[in-house]
Amino acid sequence: MSLGPPPPWKHLADEGSRATLTLLRERTAPILANNLLPHFTDHSVDHSDSVARLIDNLLENGTKTLTDQELVILYSACYLHDIGMQFEPAGETEVISSLNLLPPWDRQSIPNKRELLRAHHNRISAELVRKSVNSPTPPIGFQLPSASNASYIACLCHAHCISAHTSEYDGLLVDSPVRMRLLSAILRLADILDESRRRATRERARTLELDLDAQTHWWRHYYTEDVTFNHTDREITIHFDFPPERLAEYKQIVPLLQMPQIHAELQCHIPVLVKHGLGWSVRHESKCKPYSDVDEMPEGVLTAMLRQLAEQRRVEDEERRLLALSQFQEARPSIERRLQSLKERESSTEPGAYLLELSNIAFDLFDLGGRRSAHSVLHSSYIEGLHHLQLDDRIRIGIRLLEVLVDDGRDFETTQLIEKLAPSLQELPQNDDRRRKYTLLEIRALISACGYQEAKAAITAALQWASPAEAVSLTADLAEIELLQGDFGEEESRTDA
């Protein structure tokens, strides 16, 4: 096959090593072109070249350079880390044989074979590298001599897509004499940064029947236009390019799916990168170019992305919940002692002062993750004793308690509190920010309790004074209510207006 010029491998000076890399690239290119997973984004030699160029950028202006030995290992891994993905006789490998498949490899369906290759390609790549050392028929198409540091290359291939927080990863990357953790960090970061339009052209996508998951993957790549490096400030920028008519919508979705993966990968390796003078930060920009011809994604793909985003947020919420639970368990003995002390002093404490101290404990509970404990401690006492509080304290505690109840979906207690608190709010001036906050919470409570007509009326009134950010949220709430009620007439009227 005809290849274009190789990437510069600009940090490697030794001509003999450069000639070896050139030959390795030529011999692996036909294998990488097998394209056994056509529904996946590009993993040809073009991807390997792009990873090598990104590595050149990541190493630019570093305060400590890599040795020629390390550079050859790293650049070689660019061409070998995905080679297992294109090895069709994978049933002959130790990796697949050890799975004891039923039915065996040669009787597996094509989709199953593709999924097995995708899932185990890193280990297959490592095995193929090892089996190519001094082999007359090297499976990578290139015989690796004993002095080629093949074991290091194999370790980088194996480690390039497993969790960096595992003993398996640690066991593959022993820093002696080669700085393996550093090389792995650079390879993995370059690999994840090569998610761009070049790897997911619309022309190729139109020739494939992609399932919905594959389509979302392709479209995220398609909208990632470029990656640039500010070597002075050590800053990487991911550039997203969207259709002008959908910019406002798409920029709230695609980067939120793409960027967390890049940030998470960078965070895994920041300590070793900074230690060797190669620290970077990552940001992104969303734009549309004049006369842009970027396509809009199908609505089904957009909906699938929104589902992925919702699931991502659910996982993040669950992680926060588990962290809050841990914090609550640690703080619980102290909170219980404070409650016991207050209870012992209840008969000798003025009711208003008692309620103030109780509210402080309850909100500390809430902030530490004890959401339900917080409102169970405070709700009944506040309902019965709020008349003992000064107006400002009554409203401050009431609004905070209302926020706790709404967040926890306690519809009955919320309704009860609103009835008790509403008269106090009427004593405030119309433009008081506390009235605004109360109204927004009341709307959330009404929607939660399925009081849609009351919520619509409250939203319509609130839109007269809401800030731009509040108006966006309220309009979304109103659209959701109308969707739930099957009432689209008002939405169309607002759009026409």
Short mmCIF file of C-alpha atoms in Angstrom, two decimals:
data_model
loop_
_atom_site.label_atom_id
_atom_site.label_comp_id
_atom_site.label_asym_id
_atom_site.label_seq_id
_atom_site.Cartn_x
_atom_site.Cartn_y
_atom_site.Cartn_z
CA MET A 1 0.00 0.00 0.00
CA SER A 2 1.10 3.57 -0.67
CA LEU A 3 1.90 5.60 2.46
CA GLY A 4 2.38 9.30 2.83
CA PRO A 5 5.39 10.71 4.65
CA PRO A 6 5.80 9.64 8.28
CA PRO A 7 5.23 12.07 11.15
CA PRO A 8 8.30 14.05 12.23
CA TRP A 9 9.03 12.10 15.45
CA LYS A 10 10.71 15.41 16.14
CA HIS A 11 12.23 14.56 19.52
CA LEU A 12 14.14 11.52 18.20
CA ALA A 13 17.56 12.44 16.80
CA ASP A 14 19.16 9.04 16.14
CA GLU A 15 18.92 8.27 12.41
CA GLY A 16 19.15 4.52 12.90
CA SER A 17 16.19 4.58 15.27
CA ARG A 18 14.23 6.77 12.87
CA ALA A 19 14.89 4.30 10.03
CA THR A 20 13.67 1.42 12.23
CA LEU A 21 10.47 3.32 13.08
CA THR A 22 9.90 4.07 9.38
CA LEU A 23 10.15 0.36 8.55
CA LEU A 24 7.89 -0.59 11.49
CA ARG A 25 5.30 1.92 10.24
CA GLU A 26 5.44 0.50 6.70
CA ARG A 27 5.05 -3.11 7.88
CA THR A 28 2.21 -2.48 10.35
CA ALA A 29 0.20 -0.19 8.06
CA PRO A 30 -1.35 -3.05 5.98
CA ILE A 31 -2.44 -4.85 9.18
CA LEU A 32 -3.92 -1.68 10.68
CA ALA A 33 -5.79 -1.21 7.39
CA ASN A 34 -7.71 -4.49 7.88
CA ASN A 35 -10.54 -2.47 9.43
CA LEU A 36 -12.11 -5.49 11.13
CA LEU A 37 -14.28 -3.14 13.20
CA PRO A 38 -15.67 -0.88 10.47
CA HIS A 39 -18.29 0.61 12.78
CA PHE A 40 -15.57 1.89 15.09
CA THR A 41 -13.81 5.18 14.39
CA ASP A 42 -10.55 5.08 12.42
CA HIS A 43 -7.77 2.89 13.87
CA SER A 44 -5.58 2.79 10.76
CA VAL A 45 -1.98 3.97 10.49
CA ASP A 46 -3.43 7.49 10.20
CA HIS A 47 -4.54 7.20 13.84
CA SER A 48 -1.05 5.98 14.82
CA ASP A 49 0.56 8.90 12.97
CA SER A 50 -1.79 11.33 14.66
CA VAL A 51 -0.98 9.91 18.11
CA ALA A 52 2.74 10.32 17.32
CA ARG A 53 2.20 13.98 16.33
CA LEU A 54 0.22 14.61 19.51
CA ILE A 55 3.07 13.08 21.51
CA ASP A 56 5.46 15.50 19.80
CA ASN A 57 3.27 18.37 21.04
CA LEU A 58 2.93 16.96 24.55
CA LEU A 59 6.73 16.74 24.83
CA GLU A 60 7.35 20.24 23.43
CA ASN A 61 9.01 22.69 25.84
CA GLY A 62 9.19 20.07 28.58
CA THR A 63 11.81 20.78 31.25
CA LYS A 64 13.08 17.17 31.12
CA THR A 65 13.51 15.26 27.87
CA LEU A 66 13.03 11.58 27.15
CA THR A 67 16.01 9.43 26.22
CA ASP A 68 16.27 8.02 22.71
CA GLN A 69 15.53 4.58 24.14
CA GLU A 70 12.31 5.87 25.74
CA LEU A 71 11.30 7.72 22.58
CA VAL A 72 11.70 4.61 20.40
CA ILE A 73 9.59 2.59 22.84
CA LEU A 74 6.92 5.31 22.93
CA TYR A 75 6.76 5.95 19.18
CA SER A 76 6.73 2.18 18.51
CA ALA A 77 3.73 1.81 20.81
CA CYS A 78 1.88 4.35 18.65
CA TYR A 79 1.89 1.79 15.81
CA LEU A 80 1.35 -1.33 17.91
CA HIS A 81 -1.11 -0.47 20.70
CA ASP A 82 -4.18 -1.14 18.50
CA ILE A 83 -2.79 -3.85 16.22
CA GLY A 84 -4.66 -6.55 18.14
CA MET A 85 -7.91 -4.93 17.00
CA GLN A 86 -7.10 -5.91 13.42
CA PHE A 87 -5.90 -9.51 13.99
CA GLU A 88 -8.63 -11.73 12.56
CA PRO A 89 -7.12 -15.14 13.57
CA ALA A 90 -7.36 -14.04 17.20
CA GLY A 91 -8.62 -17.50 18.15
CA GLU A 92 -4.99 -18.65 17.87
CA THR A 93 -3.84 -16.21 20.55
CA GLU A 94 -3.30 -17.13 24.17
CA VAL A 95 -5.56 -14.24 25.18
CA ILE A 96 -8.62 -15.64 23.39
CA SER A 97 -7.76 -19.28 24.12
CA SER A 98 -7.67 -18.53 27.85
CA LEU A 99 -11.30 -17.38 27.70
CA ASN A 100 -12.48 -20.98 26.97
CA LEU A 101 -15.22 -19.66 24.72
CA LEU A 102 -18.39 -21.65 24.10
CA PRO A 103 -18.89 -21.88 21.21
CA PRO A 104 -15.19 -21.64 20.25
CA TRP A 105 -13.77 -18.67 18.35
CA ASP A 106 -14.25 -20.09 14.85
CA ARG A 107 -17.96 -20.65 15.55
CA GLN A 108 -18.61 -17.26 17.10
CA SER A 109 -20.76 -14.79 15.15
CA ILE A 110 -19.06 -11.87 13.42
CA PRO A 111 -20.55 -9.33 15.89
CA ASN A 112 -19.31 -11.42 18.84
CA LYS A 113 -15.84 -11.69 17.33
CA ARG A 114 -15.73 -7.92 16.84
CA GLU A 115 -16.79 -7.31 20.43
CA LEU A 116 -14.16 -9.76 21.73
CA LEU A 117 -11.48 -8.06 19.63
CA ARG A 118 -12.52 -4.64 20.92
CA ALA A 119 -12.61 -5.78 24.54
CA HIS A 120 -9.28 -7.64 24.50
CA HIS A 121 -7.33 -5.85 21.75
CA ASN A 122 -4.81 -4.34 24.17
CA ARG A 123 -3.77 -7.76 25.53
CA ILE A 124 -3.76 -9.26 22.03
CA SER A 125 -1.54 -6.39 20.87
CA ALA A 126 0.89 -7.09 23.72
CA GLU A 127 0.96 -10.81 22.86
CA LEU A 128 1.61 -10.11 19.16
CA VAL A 129 4.51 -7.82 20.09
CA ARG A 130 6.02 -10.50 22.33
CA LYS A 131 5.64 -13.19 19.63
CA SER A 132 7.36 -10.97 17.03
CA VAL A 133 10.71 -10.99 18.85
CA ASN A 134 13.24 -12.85 16.64
CA SER A 135 10.35 -14.55 14.84
CA PRO A 136 10.76 -15.59 11.17
CA THR A 137 6.99 -14.96 10.75
CA PRO A 138 6.25 -12.03 13.07
CA PRO A 139 2.48 -11.48 13.49
CA ILE A 140 2.97 -7.69 13.50
CA GLY A 141 4.69 -7.92 10.09
CA PHE A 142 8.03 -6.80 11.52
CA GLN A 143 10.67 -8.88 13.28
CA LEU A 144 11.66 -7.27 16.56
CA PRO A 145 15.27 -7.99 17.58
CA SER A 146 16.11 -8.98 21.15
CA ALA A 147 17.48 -5.48 21.77
CA SER A 148 14.25 -3.76 20.66
CA ASN A 149 12.82 -3.30 24.18
CA ALA A 150 9.81 -5.31 23.05
CA SER A 151 8.77 -6.15 26.61
CA TYR A 152 8.38 -2.44 27.39
CA ILE A 153 6.40 -1.87 24.19
CA ALA A 154 4.14 -4.82 25.04
CA CYS A 155 3.50 -3.42 28.51
CA LEU A 156 2.49 -0.04 27.05
CA CYS A 157 0.13 -1.80 24.61
CA HIS A 158 -1.46 -3.82 27.42
CA ALA A 159 -1.79 -0.80 29.72
CA HIS A 160 -3.10 1.75 27.21
CA CYS A 161 -6.83 1.20 27.90
CA ILE A 162 -7.15 -0.39 31.34
CA SER A 163 -7.96 1.48 34.53
CA ALA A 164 -4.95 3.41 35.79
CA HIS A 165 -6.14 2.80 39.37
CA THR A 166 -5.58 -0.96 39.42
CA SER A 167 -2.82 -3.30 40.54
CA GLU A 168 -2.80 -4.67 36.99
CA TYR A 169 -1.77 -1.25 35.67
CA ASP A 170 0.84 -0.81 38.39
CA GLY A 171 2.31 -4.24 37.68
CA LEU A 172 2.83 -3.43 34.01
CA LEU A 173 4.66 -0.15 34.59
CA VAL A 174 7.76 -0.68 36.70
CA ASP A 175 10.03 2.39 36.42
CA SER A 176 13.40 0.72 35.97
CA PRO A 177 15.39 1.59 33.95
CA VAL A 178 12.73 3.06 31.61
CA ARG A 179 10.21 5.59 33.01
CA MET A 180 7.25 3.42 32.12
CA ARG A 181 4.58 5.32 34.05
CA LEU A 182 5.59 8.51 32.24
CA LEU A 183 5.57 6.82 28.82
CA SER A 184 2.16 5.27 29.51
CA ALA A 185 0.75 8.63 30.64
CA ILE A 186 1.94 10.33 27.43
CA LEU A 187 0.62 7.54 25.17
CA ARG A 188 -2.79 7.40 26.86
CA LEU A 189 -3.24 11.17 26.83
CA ALA A 190 -2.27 11.40 23.14
CA ASP A 191 -4.60 8.50 22.33
CA ILE A 192 -7.64 10.11 23.97
CA LEU A 193 -6.84 13.51 22.44
CA ASP A 194 -7.06 11.96 18.95
CA GLU A 195 -10.85 12.09 18.92
CA SER A 196 -11.57 14.30 15.96
CA ARG A 197 -13.45 14.74 12.69
CA ARG A 198 -10.56 13.10 10.83
CA ARG A 199 -11.47 9.77 12.45
CA ALA A 200 -15.23 10.00 11.76
CA THR A 201 -15.90 11.45 8.31
CA ARG A 202 -19.53 11.84 7.30
CA GLU A 203 -18.77 10.30 3.89
CA ARG A 204 -17.66 7.04 5.49
CA ALA A 205 -20.45 7.05 8.07
CA ARG A 206 -23.05 7.24 5.30
CA THR A 207 -21.81 3.90 3.91
CA LEU A 208 -22.30 2.08 7.25
CA GLU A 209 -25.34 0.91 9.16
CA LEU A 210 -24.31 2.21 12.57
CA ASP A 211 -26.25 1.34 15.69
CA LEU A 212 -27.27 4.19 17.97
CA ASP A 213 -24.30 3.85 20.34
CA ALA A 214 -21.88 3.86 17.41
CA GLN A 215 -23.64 6.89 15.92
CA THR A 216 -23.25 8.92 19.12
CA HIS A 217 -19.55 8.01 19.17
CA TRP A 218 -19.10 9.04 15.54
CA TRP A 219 -21.00 12.31 15.89
CA ARG A 220 -18.99 13.34 18.99
CA HIS A 221 -15.82 12.81 16.94
CA TYR A 222 -17.33 14.62 13.97
CA TYR A 223 -18.00 17.79 15.99
CA THR A 224 -14.47 17.74 17.52
CA GLU A 225 -12.70 19.82 14.91
CA ASP A 226 -9.18 20.21 16.26
CA VAL A 227 -6.77 20.04 19.19
CA THR A 228 -4.27 22.88 19.67
CA PHE A 229 -1.39 23.38 22.09
CA ASN A 230 -0.19 26.54 23.79
CA HIS A 231 3.32 25.39 24.67
CA THR A 232 4.12 28.55 26.65
CA ASP A 233 1.14 28.25 28.99
CA ARG A 234 1.08 24.43 28.82
CA GLU A 235 -2.59 24.54 27.78
CA ILE A 236 -4.45 22.15 25.46
CA THR A 237 -7.62 23.41 23.75
CA ILE A 238 -10.26 21.10 22.26
CA HIS A 239 -12.15 22.91 19.49
CA PHE A 240 -15.78 21.95 18.81
CA ASP A 241 -17.46 23.09 15.59
CA PHE A 242 -21.28 23.02 15.43
CA PRO A 243 -23.96 24.01 12.88
CA PRO A 244 -24.86 27.69 13.42
CA GLU A 245 -28.56 26.98 13.99
CA ARG A 246 -27.81 24.39 16.69
CA LEU A 247 -24.77 25.95 18.38
CA ALA A 248 -26.58 26.99 21.58
CA GLU A 249 -28.11 23.51 21.93
CA TYR A 250 -25.21 21.28 20.91
CA LYS A 251 -22.57 23.08 22.97
CA GLN A 252 -24.55 22.16 26.11
CA ILE A 253 -24.39 18.46 25.22
CA VAL A 254 -21.42 17.28 23.14
CA PRO A 255 -18.58 18.86 25.17
CA LEU A 256 -20.23 17.66 28.40
CA LEU A 257 -19.95 14.10 27.07
CA GLN A 258 -16.48 14.47 25.57
CA MET A 259 -14.53 16.59 28.02
CA PRO A 260 -15.02 14.64 31.30
CA GLN A 261 -13.24 11.64 29.77
CA ILE A 262 -10.27 13.79 28.76
CA HIS A 263 -10.14 15.56 32.13
CA ALA A 264 -10.36 12.23 33.97
CA GLU A 265 -7.51 10.76 31.92
CA LEU A 266 -5.34 13.81 32.50
CA GLN A 267 -6.06 13.77 36.23
CA CYS A 268 -4.87 10.14 36.44
CA HIS A 269 -1.44 11.15 35.19
CA ILE A 270 -0.93 14.72 36.44
CA PRO A 271 1.47 13.65 39.26
CA VAL A 272 3.88 11.81 36.96
CA LEU A 273 3.61 14.43 34.19
CA VAL A 274 4.29 17.35 36.54
CA LYS A 275 7.13 15.44 38.20
CA HIS A 276 8.87 15.26 34.82
CA GLY A 277 8.11 18.84 33.75
CA LEU A 278 5.27 17.91 31.38
CA GLY A 279 2.22 19.28 33.18
CA TRP A 280 -0.75 20.37 31.05
CA SER A 281 -4.23 21.79 31.54
CA VAL A 282 -7.16 21.20 29.17
CA ARG A 283 -9.99 23.53 28.09
CA HIS A 284 -12.48 23.64 25.24
CA GLU A 285 -14.08 26.13 22.86
CA SER A 286 -17.39 25.77 21.03
CA LYS A 287 -18.00 27.78 17.88
CA CYS A 288 -19.50 27.82 14.41
CA LYS A 289 -17.56 29.12 11.44
CA PRO A 290 -18.89 31.61 8.88
CA TYR A 291 -20.48 29.72 5.96
CA SER A 292 -20.20 26.51 7.94
CA ASP A 293 -21.35 23.34 6.17
CA VAL A 294 -21.31 21.17 9.30
CA ASP A 295 -24.21 18.72 9.35
CA GLU A 296 -26.86 18.50 12.04
CA MET A 297 -27.07 15.17 13.84
CA PRO A 298 -30.30 13.14 13.57
CA GLU A 299 -32.80 13.76 16.37
CA GLY A 300 -32.53 10.12 17.47
CA VAL A 301 -28.79 10.54 18.01
CA LEU A 302 -29.35 13.77 19.93
CA THR A 303 -31.86 12.00 22.18
CA ALA A 304 -29.36 9.16 22.74
CA MET A 305 -26.71 11.71 23.73
CA LEU A 306 -29.13 13.32 26.17
CA ARG A 307 -29.76 9.89 27.70
CA GLN A 308 -26.00 9.36 28.02
CA LEU A 309 -25.67 12.75 29.65
CA ALA A 310 -28.49 11.94 32.07
CA GLU A 311 -26.81 8.65 32.97
CA GLN A 312 -23.48 10.43 33.42
CA ARG A 313 -25.13 12.87 35.82
CA ARG A 314 -26.87 10.01 37.64
CA VAL A 315 -23.51 8.31 38.20
CA GLU A 316 -21.99 11.59 39.39
CA ASP A 317 -24.94 12.11 41.76
CA GLU A 318 -24.52 8.60 43.12
CA GLU A 319 -20.81 9.19 43.71
CA ARG A 320 -21.64 12.42 45.54
CA ARG A 321 -24.30 10.60 47.56
CA LEU A 322 -21.83 7.91 48.61
CA LEU A 323 -19.29 10.56 49.58
CA ALA A 324 -21.94 12.44 51.56
CA LEU A 325 -22.96 9.19 53.29
CA SER A 326 -19.36 8.59 54.31
CA GLN A 327 -19.08 12.13 55.65
CA PHE A 328 -22.38 11.72 57.51
CA GLN A 329 -21.24 8.50 59.18
CA GLU A 330 -18.06 10.23 60.34
CA ALA A 331 -19.97 13.24 61.72
CA ARG A 332 -22.88 11.33 63.25
CA PRO A 333 -21.46 10.88 66.79
CA SER A 334 -20.80 14.63 67.08
CA ILE A 335 -24.29 15.50 65.78
CA GLU A 336 -25.94 13.07 68.17
CA ARG A 337 -24.07 14.60 71.13
CA ARG A 338 -25.23 18.08 70.10
CA LEU A 339 -28.85 16.91 69.81
CA GLN A 340 -28.70 15.18 73.18
CA SER A 341 -27.23 18.27 74.82
CA LEU A 342 -29.96 20.48 73.30
CA LYS A 343 -32.72 18.08 74.39
CA GLU A 344 -31.42 18.14 77.97
CA ARG A 345 -31.62 21.95 77.93
CA GLU A 346 -35.01 22.20 76.18
CA SER A 347 -37.06 22.99 79.30
CA SER A 348 -34.70 25.79 80.33
CA THR A 349 -34.23 27.31 76.85
CA GLU A 350 -36.47 30.00 75.36
CA PRO A 351 -38.52 28.40 72.50
CA GLY A 352 -37.16 30.72 69.79
CA ALA A 353 -33.55 30.16 70.85
CA TYR A 354 -34.18 26.39 71.03
CA LEU A 355 -35.55 26.38 67.49
CA LEU A 356 -32.60 28.44 66.20
CA GLU A 357 -30.08 25.99 67.66
CA LEU A 358 -32.07 23.01 66.41
CA SER A 359 -32.11 24.47 62.89
CA ASN A 360 -28.33 24.92 62.97
CA ILE A 361 -27.88 21.25 63.86
CA ALA A 362 -30.40 20.15 61.22
CA PHE A 363 -28.74 22.12 58.43
CA ASP A 364 -25.31 20.84 59.48
CA LEU A 365 -26.82 17.36 59.10
CA PHE A 366 -28.05 18.24 55.62
CA ASP A 367 -24.70 19.66 54.53
CA LEU A 368 -22.97 16.48 55.78
CA GLY A 369 -25.27 14.22 53.74
CA GLY A 370 -27.94 13.39 56.32
CA ARG A 371 -30.78 14.78 54.20
CA ARG A 372 -33.66 12.82 55.69
CA SER A 373 -32.29 13.09 59.22
CA ALA A 374 -32.15 16.86 58.74
CA HIS A 375 -35.81 17.38 57.91
CA SER A 376 -37.02 14.75 60.42
CA VAL A 377 -35.14 16.62 63.17
CA LEU A 378 -36.51 20.04 62.25
CA HIS A 379 -39.80 19.83 60.36
CA SER A 380 -42.33 19.19 63.16
CA SER A 381 -40.59 21.51 65.63
CA TYR A 382 -40.52 24.32 63.06
CA ILE A 383 -44.21 23.88 62.09
CA GLU A 384 -45.26 23.99 65.75
CA GLY A 385 -42.91 26.73 66.92
CA LEU A 386 -42.23 29.13 64.01
CA HIS A 387 -44.36 31.82 65.70
CA HIS A 388 -41.62 32.06 68.38
CA LEU A 389 -39.12 33.29 65.77
CA GLN A 390 -38.49 36.80 64.50
CA LEU A 391 -39.69 37.33 60.90
CA ASP A 392 -36.20 37.21 59.35
CA ASP A 393 -35.26 34.00 61.19
CA ARG A 394 -38.67 32.47 60.44
CA ILE A 395 -38.25 33.08 56.71
CA ARG A 396 -34.54 32.16 56.58
CA ILE A 397 -35.08 28.80 58.31
CA GLY A 398 -38.36 28.14 56.50
CA ILE A 399 -36.88 28.68 53.02
CA ARG A 400 -33.86 26.52 53.81
CA LEU A 401 -36.10 23.76 55.19
CA LEU A 402 -38.32 24.05 52.13
CA GLU A 403 -35.25 23.59 49.95
CA VAL A 404 -34.33 20.43 51.89
CA LEU A 405 -37.84 18.99 51.55
CA VAL A 406 -38.13 19.78 47.83
CA ASP A 407 -34.72 18.21 47.14
CA ASP A 408 -35.81 15.07 48.97
CA GLY A 409 -39.18 14.87 47.23
CA ARG A 410 -41.20 15.08 50.44
CA ASP A 411 -44.44 16.29 48.88
CA PHE A 412 -46.74 16.10 51.94
CA GLU A 413 -44.32 17.86 54.30
CA THR A 414 -43.56 20.42 51.57
CA THR A 415 -47.25 21.28 51.13
CA GLN A 416 -47.65 21.59 54.91
CA LEU A 417 -44.65 23.91 55.16
CA ILE A 418 -45.79 26.10 52.26
CA GLU A 419 -49.14 26.66 53.97
CA LYS A 420 -47.41 27.70 57.19
CA LEU A 421 -44.72 29.84 55.57
CA ALA A 422 -46.75 31.68 52.92
CA PRO A 423 -48.29 34.28 55.30
CA SER A 424 -44.82 35.32 56.49
CA LEU A 425 -43.67 35.84 52.90
CA GLN A 426 -46.61 38.16 52.27
CA GLU A 427 -45.16 40.54 54.87
CA LEU A 428 -42.09 41.13 52.67
CA PRO A 429 -41.86 43.77 49.91
CA GLN A 430 -42.71 42.47 46.42
CA ASN A 431 -39.14 42.92 45.16
CA ASP A 432 -37.49 41.11 48.12
CA ASP A 433 -35.14 38.38 46.85
CA ARG A 434 -36.46 36.00 49.48
CA ARG A 435 -39.89 36.09 47.85
CA ARG A 436 -38.26 35.23 44.52
CA LYS A 437 -36.39 32.28 46.00
CA TYR A 438 -39.53 31.04 47.77
CA THR A 439 -41.55 31.26 44.56
CA LEU A 440 -38.99 29.22 42.61
CA LEU A 441 -39.02 26.54 45.32
CA GLU A 442 -42.83 26.58 45.38
CA ILE A 443 -42.89 25.97 41.62
CA ARG A 444 -40.55 22.98 42.00
CA ALA A 445 -42.78 21.64 44.79
CA LEU A 446 -45.93 22.02 42.68
CA ILE A 447 -44.34 20.19 39.73
CA SER A 448 -43.14 17.40 42.02
CA ALA A 449 -46.65 17.02 43.45
CA CYS A 450 -48.16 17.03 39.91
CA GLY A 451 -49.95 20.33 40.56
CA TYR A 452 -49.42 21.28 36.93
CA GLN A 453 -52.10 23.93 36.54
CA GLU A 454 -50.95 25.79 39.66
CA ALA A 455 -47.32 25.41 38.55
CA LYS A 456 -48.08 26.83 35.09
CA ALA A 457 -49.79 29.84 36.62
CA ALA A 458 -46.90 30.41 39.04
CA ILE A 459 -44.33 30.06 36.21
CA THR A 460 -46.21 32.52 33.99
CA ALA A 461 -46.21 35.06 36.82
CA ALA A 462 -42.55 34.40 37.70
CA LEU A 463 -41.42 34.94 34.10
CA GLN A 464 -42.35 38.62 34.52
CA TRP A 465 -39.49 39.17 37.00
CA ALA A 466 -37.12 36.23 36.48
CA SER A 467 -33.48 36.79 35.56
CA PRO A 468 -32.35 35.47 32.15
CA ALA A 469 -30.91 32.31 33.73
CA GLU A 470 -34.07 31.76 35.80
CA ALA A 471 -36.23 32.37 32.73
CA VAL A 472 -34.42 29.63 30.80
CA SER A 473 -35.04 27.14 33.60
CA LEU A 474 -38.67 28.21 34.07
CA THR A 475 -39.37 28.00 30.34
CA ALA A 476 -37.92 24.47 30.30
CA ASP A 477 -40.16 23.56 33.25
CA LEU A 478 -43.18 24.95 31.43
CA ALA A 479 -42.33 23.02 28.25
CA GLU A 480 -41.96 19.82 30.28
CA ILE A 481 -45.36 20.34 31.94
CA GLU A 482 -46.99 20.89 28.55
CA LEU A 483 -45.27 17.75 27.23
CA LEU A 484 -46.57 15.74 30.18
CA GLN A 485 -50.07 17.12 29.60
CA GLY A 486 -49.90 16.71 25.83
CA ASP A 487 -50.53 20.45 25.48
CA PHE A 488 -48.35 21.88 22.70
CA GLY A 489 -50.58 24.72 21.58
CA GLU A 490 -49.19 27.28 24.00
CA GLU A 491 -45.60 26.37 23.17
CA GLU A 492 -46.29 26.79 19.45
CA SER A 493 -47.94 30.14 20.11
CA ARG A 494 -44.92 31.38 22.07
CA THR A 495 -42.60 30.15 19.31
CA ASP A 496 -44.68 31.86 16.60
CA ALA A 497 -44.70 35.08 18.62
#
